[in-house]
Amino acid sequence: MSATILVVEDEPAIQSLIEVNLRRAGHVVRLASDAETARRQVQEELPDLVLLDWMLPGMSGVDFARLLRSETRTRLLPIIMLTARTEERDKIEGLDLGADDYVTKPFSPRELMARIKAVLRRHAPQATEDVVELGGLRLDPATHRITADGVELNLGPTEFRLLHFLMTHPERVHGRSQLLDQVWGDHVFVEERTVDVHIRRLRAALEASGRDVLIQTVRGSGYRISEA
Ligand code: CA
């Protein structure tokens, strides 16, 4: 499993404990010690998940979570809140921030990793290594293999990630900037027509199997994968 995880935590010891464990689990780690820095990082690159400490200098984790939930681009970003005590946890859960999970300090790294995995499964399946099947296609993130009716296909790395994202979010229309965020991790410096280029390559790679029809263009909106 390789997700990009933003850790917003001001205590250096806890920050590095989390960092070490996330890296060991194969994740890409971004670090911030306050919400303002984290906000800039999110603007540059959308992570797959945010681990967010409640008590931070400056803007609190609670306010940062609210901010993320209020903006379209980050509305669905998975958030796990870290709190110091059970009473704090009860209090922020009562505030209904829309965090996907809450973990109380001190936590065991094993528990935290399990919670992260569960939240990613539910909200960012493209960041997990679960096999996905759709319309005769079978994509295995662990081995980087994709087959159509059992026949192996050759896809470039970007086309593979693009197809993985589409297959884990089927039937929904994805705009170009959203795809740039989710697949390229960059919606600022990569041009939107780059998406069209890679969609073309993806269709070409699927053409021989007849599965290119799964990738649909929704005029004026973006792309979707659908069996219908
Ligand atoms: Ca803190």
mmCIF file of C-alpha atoms and ligand atoms in Angstrom:
data_model
loop_
_atom_site.group_PDB
_atom_site.id
_atom_site.type_symbol
_atom_site.label_atom_id
_atom_site.label_comp_id
_atom_site.label_asym_id
_atom_site.label_seq_id
_atom_site.Cartn_x
_atom_site.Cartn_y
_atom_site.Cartn_z
ATOM 1 C CA MET A 1 0.000 0.000 0.000
ATOM 2 C CA SER A 2 1.448 3.336 -0.963
ATOM 3 C CA ALA A 3 -0.561 6.404 -0.053
ATOM 4 C CA THR A 4 0.608 9.985 0.343
ATOM 5 C CA ILE A 5 -0.123 10.938 3.932
ATOM 6 C CA LEU A 6 0.145 14.427 5.375
ATOM 7 C CA VAL A 7 1.002 14.410 9.077
ATOM 8 C CA VAL A 8 0.083 17.623 10.914
ATOM 9 C CA GLU A 9 1.619 17.304 14.357
ATOM 10 C CA ASP A 10 3.635 19.839 16.374
ATOM 11 C CA GLU A 11 5.293 17.424 18.801
ATOM 12 C CA PRO A 12 8.580 16.338 17.143
ATOM 13 C CA ALA A 13 8.762 12.971 18.956
ATOM 14 C CA ILE A 14 5.251 11.958 17.911
ATOM 15 C CA GLN A 15 5.764 13.344 14.423
ATOM 16 C CA SER A 16 8.854 11.214 13.867
ATOM 17 C CA LEU A 17 7.288 8.114 15.442
ATOM 18 C CA ILE A 18 4.417 8.401 12.980
ATOM 19 C CA GLU A 19 6.756 9.176 10.094
ATOM 20 C CA VAL A 20 8.930 6.112 10.710
ATOM 21 C CA ASN A 21 5.935 3.809 10.878
ATOM 22 C CA LEU A 22 4.261 5.235 7.811
ATOM 23 C CA ARG A 23 7.448 4.931 5.768
ATOM 24 C CA ARG A 24 7.927 1.375 6.961
ATOM 25 C CA ALA A 25 4.398 0.612 5.737
ATOM 26 C CA GLY A 26 5.386 1.938 2.301
ATOM 27 C CA HIS A 27 3.624 5.301 2.439
ATOM 28 C CA VAL A 28 4.887 8.630 1.174
ATOM 29 C CA VAL A 29 4.999 11.079 4.087
ATOM 30 C CA ARG A 30 4.560 14.864 4.136
ATOM 31 C CA LEU A 31 5.128 16.672 7.416
ATOM 32 C CA ALA A 32 3.757 19.909 8.831
ATOM 33 C CA SER A 33 3.967 21.313 12.356
ATOM 34 C CA ASP A 34 1.088 23.736 12.009
ATOM 35 C CA ALA A 35 -2.138 24.113 10.057
ATOM 36 C CA GLU A 36 -0.943 27.066 7.962
ATOM 37 C CA THR A 37 1.977 25.044 6.581
ATOM 38 C CA ALA A 38 -0.308 22.064 6.051
ATOM 39 C CA ARG A 39 -2.745 24.240 4.157
ATOM 40 C CA ARG A 40 -0.021 25.366 1.749
ATOM 41 C CA GLN A 41 1.075 21.770 1.254
ATOM 42 C CA VAL A 42 -2.473 20.665 0.480
ATOM 43 C CA GLN A 43 -2.773 23.474 -2.056
ATOM 44 C CA GLU A 44 0.323 22.170 -3.824
ATOM 45 C CA GLU A 45 -0.394 18.475 -3.607
ATOM 46 C CA LEU A 46 -3.558 16.724 -2.521
ATOM 47 C CA PRO A 47 -2.616 13.900 -0.130
ATOM 48 C CA ASP A 48 -4.596 10.660 0.110
ATOM 49 C CA LEU A 49 -5.125 11.137 3.831
ATOM 50 C CA VAL A 50 -4.432 13.685 6.600
ATOM 51 C CA LEU A 51 -3.395 12.724 10.113
ATOM 52 C CA LEU A 52 -4.348 15.771 12.096
ATOM 53 C CA ASP A 53 -3.453 16.637 15.667
ATOM 54 C CA TRP A 54 -6.119 18.566 17.529
ATOM 55 C CA MET A 55 -3.877 20.865 19.572
ATOM 56 C CA LEU A 56 -1.637 22.841 17.245
ATOM 57 C CA PRO A 57 0.012 26.256 17.591
ATOM 58 C CA GLY A 58 -1.973 28.882 15.667
ATOM 59 C CA MET A 59 -5.010 27.461 13.880
ATOM 60 C CA SER A 60 -6.267 24.375 15.750
ATOM 61 C CA GLY A 61 -6.670 20.978 14.133
ATOM 62 C CA VAL A 62 -10.417 21.343 14.664
ATOM 63 C CA ASP A 63 -10.536 24.565 12.652
ATOM 64 C CA PHE A 64 -8.278 23.111 9.976
ATOM 65 C CA ALA A 65 -10.562 20.072 9.632
ATOM 66 C CA ARG A 66 -13.528 22.430 9.257
ATOM 67 C CA LEU A 67 -11.669 24.397 6.623
ATOM 68 C CA LEU A 68 -10.842 21.241 4.642
ATOM 69 C CA ARG A 69 -14.471 20.131 4.814
ATOM 70 C CA SER A 70 -15.712 23.533 3.623
ATOM 71 C CA GLU A 71 -13.707 23.615 0.396
ATOM 72 C CA THR A 72 -14.832 21.652 -2.663
ATOM 73 C CA ARG A 73 -11.387 20.344 -3.490
ATOM 74 C CA THR A 74 -10.750 18.913 -0.006
ATOM 75 C CA ARG A 75 -14.304 18.167 1.071
ATOM 76 C CA LEU A 76 -13.835 14.393 0.780
ATOM 77 C CA LEU A 77 -10.192 14.237 1.848
ATOM 78 C CA PRO A 78 -9.900 11.472 4.474
ATOM 79 C CA ILE A 79 -9.006 12.876 7.902
ATOM 80 C CA ILE A 80 -7.941 11.027 11.037
ATOM 81 C CA MET A 81 -7.843 13.266 14.120
ATOM 82 C CA LEU A 82 -5.286 12.696 16.869
ATOM 83 C CA THR A 83 -6.341 13.718 20.353
ATOM 84 C CA ALA A 84 -4.498 13.679 23.661
ATOM 85 C CA ARG A 85 -7.154 12.174 25.911
ATOM 86 C CA THR A 86 -10.406 10.292 25.689
ATOM 87 C CA GLU A 87 -12.306 13.332 27.003
ATOM 88 C CA GLU A 88 -10.872 15.424 24.184
ATOM 89 C CA ARG A 89 -11.893 12.796 21.724
ATOM 90 C CA ASP A 90 -15.443 12.786 23.065
ATOM 91 C CA LYS A 91 -15.491 16.562 22.837
ATOM 92 C CA ILE A 92 -14.359 16.816 19.234
ATOM 93 C CA GLU A 93 -16.497 13.907 18.132
ATOM 94 C CA GLY A 94 -19.371 15.906 19.619
ATOM 95 C CA LEU A 95 -18.390 18.813 17.374
ATOM 96 C CA ASP A 96 -19.058 16.561 14.400
ATOM 97 C CA LEU A 97 -16.147 17.707 12.270
ATOM 98 C CA GLY A 98 -16.703 14.990 9.775
ATOM 99 C CA ALA A 99 -13.336 13.384 10.542
ATOM 100 C CA ASP A 100 -13.291 9.794 9.315
ATOM 101 C CA ASP A 101 -11.750 8.438 12.491
ATOM 102 C CA TYR A 102 -10.304 9.546 15.833
ATOM 103 C CA VAL A 103 -7.215 8.121 17.507
ATOM 104 C CA THR A 104 -6.358 8.857 21.140
ATOM 105 C CA LYS A 105 -2.758 9.452 22.242
ATOM 106 C CA PRO A 106 -0.803 7.572 23.336
ATOM 107 C CA PHE A 107 -1.545 5.102 20.545
ATOM 108 C CA SER A 108 0.297 2.015 19.435
ATOM 109 C CA PRO A 109 1.791 2.414 15.952
ATOM 110 C CA ARG A 110 0.143 -0.859 14.999
ATOM 111 C CA GLU A 111 -3.295 0.468 15.918
ATOM 112 C CA LEU A 112 -2.711 3.710 14.045
ATOM 113 C CA MET A 113 -1.587 1.841 10.905
ATOM 114 C CA ALA A 114 -4.671 -0.386 11.074
ATOM 115 C CA ARG A 115 -6.937 2.662 11.357
ATOM 116 C CA ILE A 116 -5.206 4.317 8.409
ATOM 117 C CA LYS A 117 -5.633 1.199 6.312
ATOM 118 C CA ALA A 118 -9.337 0.990 7.145
ATOM 119 C CA VAL A 119 -9.958 4.649 6.304
ATOM 120 C CA LEU A 120 -8.034 4.351 3.016
ATOM 121 C CA ARG A 121 -10.046 1.265 2.062
ATOM 122 C CA ARG A 122 -13.271 3.162 2.581
ATOM 123 C CA HIS A 123 -12.328 6.560 1.193
ATOM 124 C CA ALA A 124 -9.229 6.271 -0.980
ATOM 125 C CA PRO A 125 -9.287 2.773 -2.513
ATOM 126 C CA GLN A 126 -6.853 3.939 -5.222
ATOM 127 C CA ALA A 127 -4.236 4.190 -2.481
ATOM 128 C CA THR A 128 -4.625 0.550 -1.424
ATOM 129 C CA GLU A 129 -3.308 -2.616 -3.027
ATOM 130 C CA ASP A 130 -6.701 -4.287 -3.295
ATOM 131 C CA VAL A 131 -7.357 -5.947 -6.659
ATOM 132 C CA VAL A 132 -10.087 -4.161 -8.649
ATOM 133 C CA GLU A 133 -12.279 -5.768 -11.319
ATOM 134 C CA LEU A 134 -14.629 -4.051 -13.717
ATOM 135 C CA GLY A 135 -16.058 -4.876 -17.132
ATOM 136 C CA GLY A 136 -13.665 -7.751 -17.774
ATOM 137 C CA LEU A 137 -10.644 -5.761 -16.613
ATOM 138 C CA ARG A 138 -8.668 -6.907 -13.616
ATOM 139 C CA LEU A 139 -6.102 -4.587 -12.086
ATOM 140 C CA ASP A 140 -3.651 -5.751 -9.432
ATOM 141 C CA PRO A 141 -1.816 -2.815 -7.827
ATOM 142 C CA ALA A 142 0.584 -5.069 -5.913
ATOM 143 C CA THR A 143 2.014 -6.714 -9.029
ATOM 144 C CA HIS A 144 1.230 -3.789 -11.384
ATOM 145 C CA ARG A 145 -0.568 -6.202 -13.693
ATOM 146 C CA ILE A 146 -3.659 -5.549 -15.694
ATOM 147 C CA THR A 147 -5.584 -8.122 -17.694
ATOM 148 C CA ALA A 148 -8.606 -8.009 -19.995
ATOM 149 C CA ASP A 149 -10.452 -11.331 -19.927
ATOM 150 C CA GLY A 150 -7.263 -12.905 -18.642
ATOM 151 C CA VAL A 151 -4.999 -11.449 -21.345
ATOM 152 C CA GLU A 152 -2.260 -9.211 -19.991
ATOM 153 C CA LEU A 153 -2.158 -5.604 -21.190
ATOM 154 C CA ASN A 154 0.746 -3.209 -21.308
ATOM 155 C CA LEU A 155 0.139 0.180 -19.745
ATOM 156 C CA GLY A 156 2.504 3.028 -19.006
ATOM 157 C CA PRO A 157 2.784 4.053 -15.315
ATOM 158 C CA THR A 158 0.536 7.112 -15.688
ATOM 159 C CA GLU A 159 -2.116 5.181 -17.618
ATOM 160 C CA PHE A 160 -1.972 2.511 -14.926
ATOM 161 C CA ARG A 161 -2.610 5.048 -12.140
ATOM 162 C CA LEU A 162 -5.324 6.737 -14.184
ATOM 163 C CA LEU A 163 -7.108 3.448 -14.812
ATOM 164 C CA HIS A 164 -6.682 2.461 -11.163
ATOM 165 C CA PHE A 165 -8.330 5.679 -10.002
ATOM 166 C CA LEU A 166 -11.182 5.351 -12.508
ATOM 167 C CA MET A 167 -11.791 1.686 -11.649
ATOM 168 C CA THR A 168 -11.932 2.423 -7.921
ATOM 169 C CA HIS A 169 -14.384 5.301 -8.579
ATOM 170 C CA PRO A 170 -16.636 3.935 -11.323
ATOM 171 C CA GLU A 171 -19.796 5.513 -12.761
ATOM 172 C CA ARG A 172 -18.803 8.968 -11.529
ATOM 173 C CA VAL A 173 -17.684 11.807 -13.761
ATOM 174 C CA HIS A 174 -14.232 13.164 -12.928
ATOM 175 C CA GLY A 175 -13.176 16.597 -14.092
ATOM 176 C CA ARG A 176 -9.703 17.156 -15.488
ATOM 177 C CA SER A 177 -8.459 19.135 -12.499
ATOM 178 C CA GLN A 178 -9.783 16.453 -10.159
ATOM 179 C CA LEU A 179 -7.929 13.771 -12.121
ATOM 180 C CA LEU A 180 -4.763 15.867 -12.016
ATOM 181 C CA ASP A 181 -5.122 16.070 -8.234
ATOM 182 C CA GLN A 182 -5.823 12.383 -7.767
ATOM 183 C CA VAL A 183 -3.560 10.813 -10.362
ATOM 184 C CA TRP A 184 -0.751 13.315 -10.830
ATOM 185 C CA GLY A 185 -0.952 14.847 -7.319
ATOM 186 C CA ASP A 186 -0.657 18.238 -8.959
ATOM 187 C CA HIS A 187 -3.408 20.460 -10.263
ATOM 188 C CA VAL A 188 -1.335 23.612 -10.548
ATOM 189 C CA PHE A 189 1.687 22.940 -12.727
ATOM 190 C CA VAL A 190 0.377 20.207 -14.969
ATOM 191 C CA GLU A 191 -1.856 21.378 -17.800
ATOM 192 C CA GLU A 192 -5.360 19.972 -18.079
ATOM 193 C CA ARG A 193 -4.821 18.771 -21.628
ATOM 194 C CA THR A 194 -2.227 16.355 -20.204
ATOM 195 C CA VAL A 195 -5.233 14.391 -18.934
ATOM 196 C CA ASP A 196 -6.626 14.134 -22.457
ATOM 197 C CA VAL A 197 -3.278 12.884 -23.759
ATOM 198 C CA HIS A 198 -3.170 10.079 -21.199
ATOM 199 C CA ILE A 199 -6.824 9.178 -21.663
ATOM 200 C CA ARG A 200 -6.019 8.756 -25.372
ATOM 201 C CA ARG A 201 -3.076 6.507 -24.548
ATOM 202 C CA LEU A 202 -5.175 4.524 -22.103
ATOM 203 C CA ARG A 203 -7.889 3.955 -24.707
ATOM 204 C CA ALA A 204 -5.276 2.922 -27.247
ATOM 205 C CA ALA A 205 -3.855 0.377 -24.791
ATOM 206 C CA LEU A 206 -7.336 -1.044 -24.167
ATOM 207 C CA GLU A 207 -8.421 -1.011 -27.792
ATOM 208 C CA ALA A 208 -7.238 -4.486 -28.796
ATOM 209 C CA SER A 209 -9.312 -6.005 -25.981
ATOM 210 C CA GLY A 210 -12.357 -3.945 -26.947
ATOM 211 C CA ARG A 211 -12.418 -2.484 -23.430
ATOM 212 C CA ASP A 212 -11.655 1.064 -24.537
ATOM 213 C CA VAL A 213 -15.424 1.659 -24.628
ATOM 214 C CA LEU A 214 -15.445 1.523 -20.838
ATOM 215 C CA ILE A 215 -13.732 4.925 -20.769
ATOM 216 C CA GLN A 216 -16.361 7.517 -21.577
ATOM 217 C CA THR A 217 -15.989 11.204 -22.337
ATOM 218 C CA VAL A 218 -18.614 13.393 -20.714
ATOM 219 C CA ARG A 219 -18.704 16.519 -22.790
ATOM 220 C CA GLY A 220 -17.852 19.661 -20.869
ATOM 221 C CA SER A 221 -17.278 17.714 -17.620
ATOM 222 C CA GLY A 222 -14.556 15.119 -17.901
ATOM 223 C CA TYR A 223 -14.275 11.345 -17.938
ATOM 224 C CA ARG A 224 -15.931 8.339 -16.421
ATOM 225 C CA ILE A 225 -15.505 4.593 -16.448
ATOM 226 C CA SER A 226 -18.744 2.696 -16.809
ATOM 227 C CA GLU A 227 -19.955 -0.751 -17.763
ATOM 228 C CA ALA A 228 -23.182 0.698 -19.107
HETATM 229 CA CA CA B 1 -0.177 19.027 19.640
#
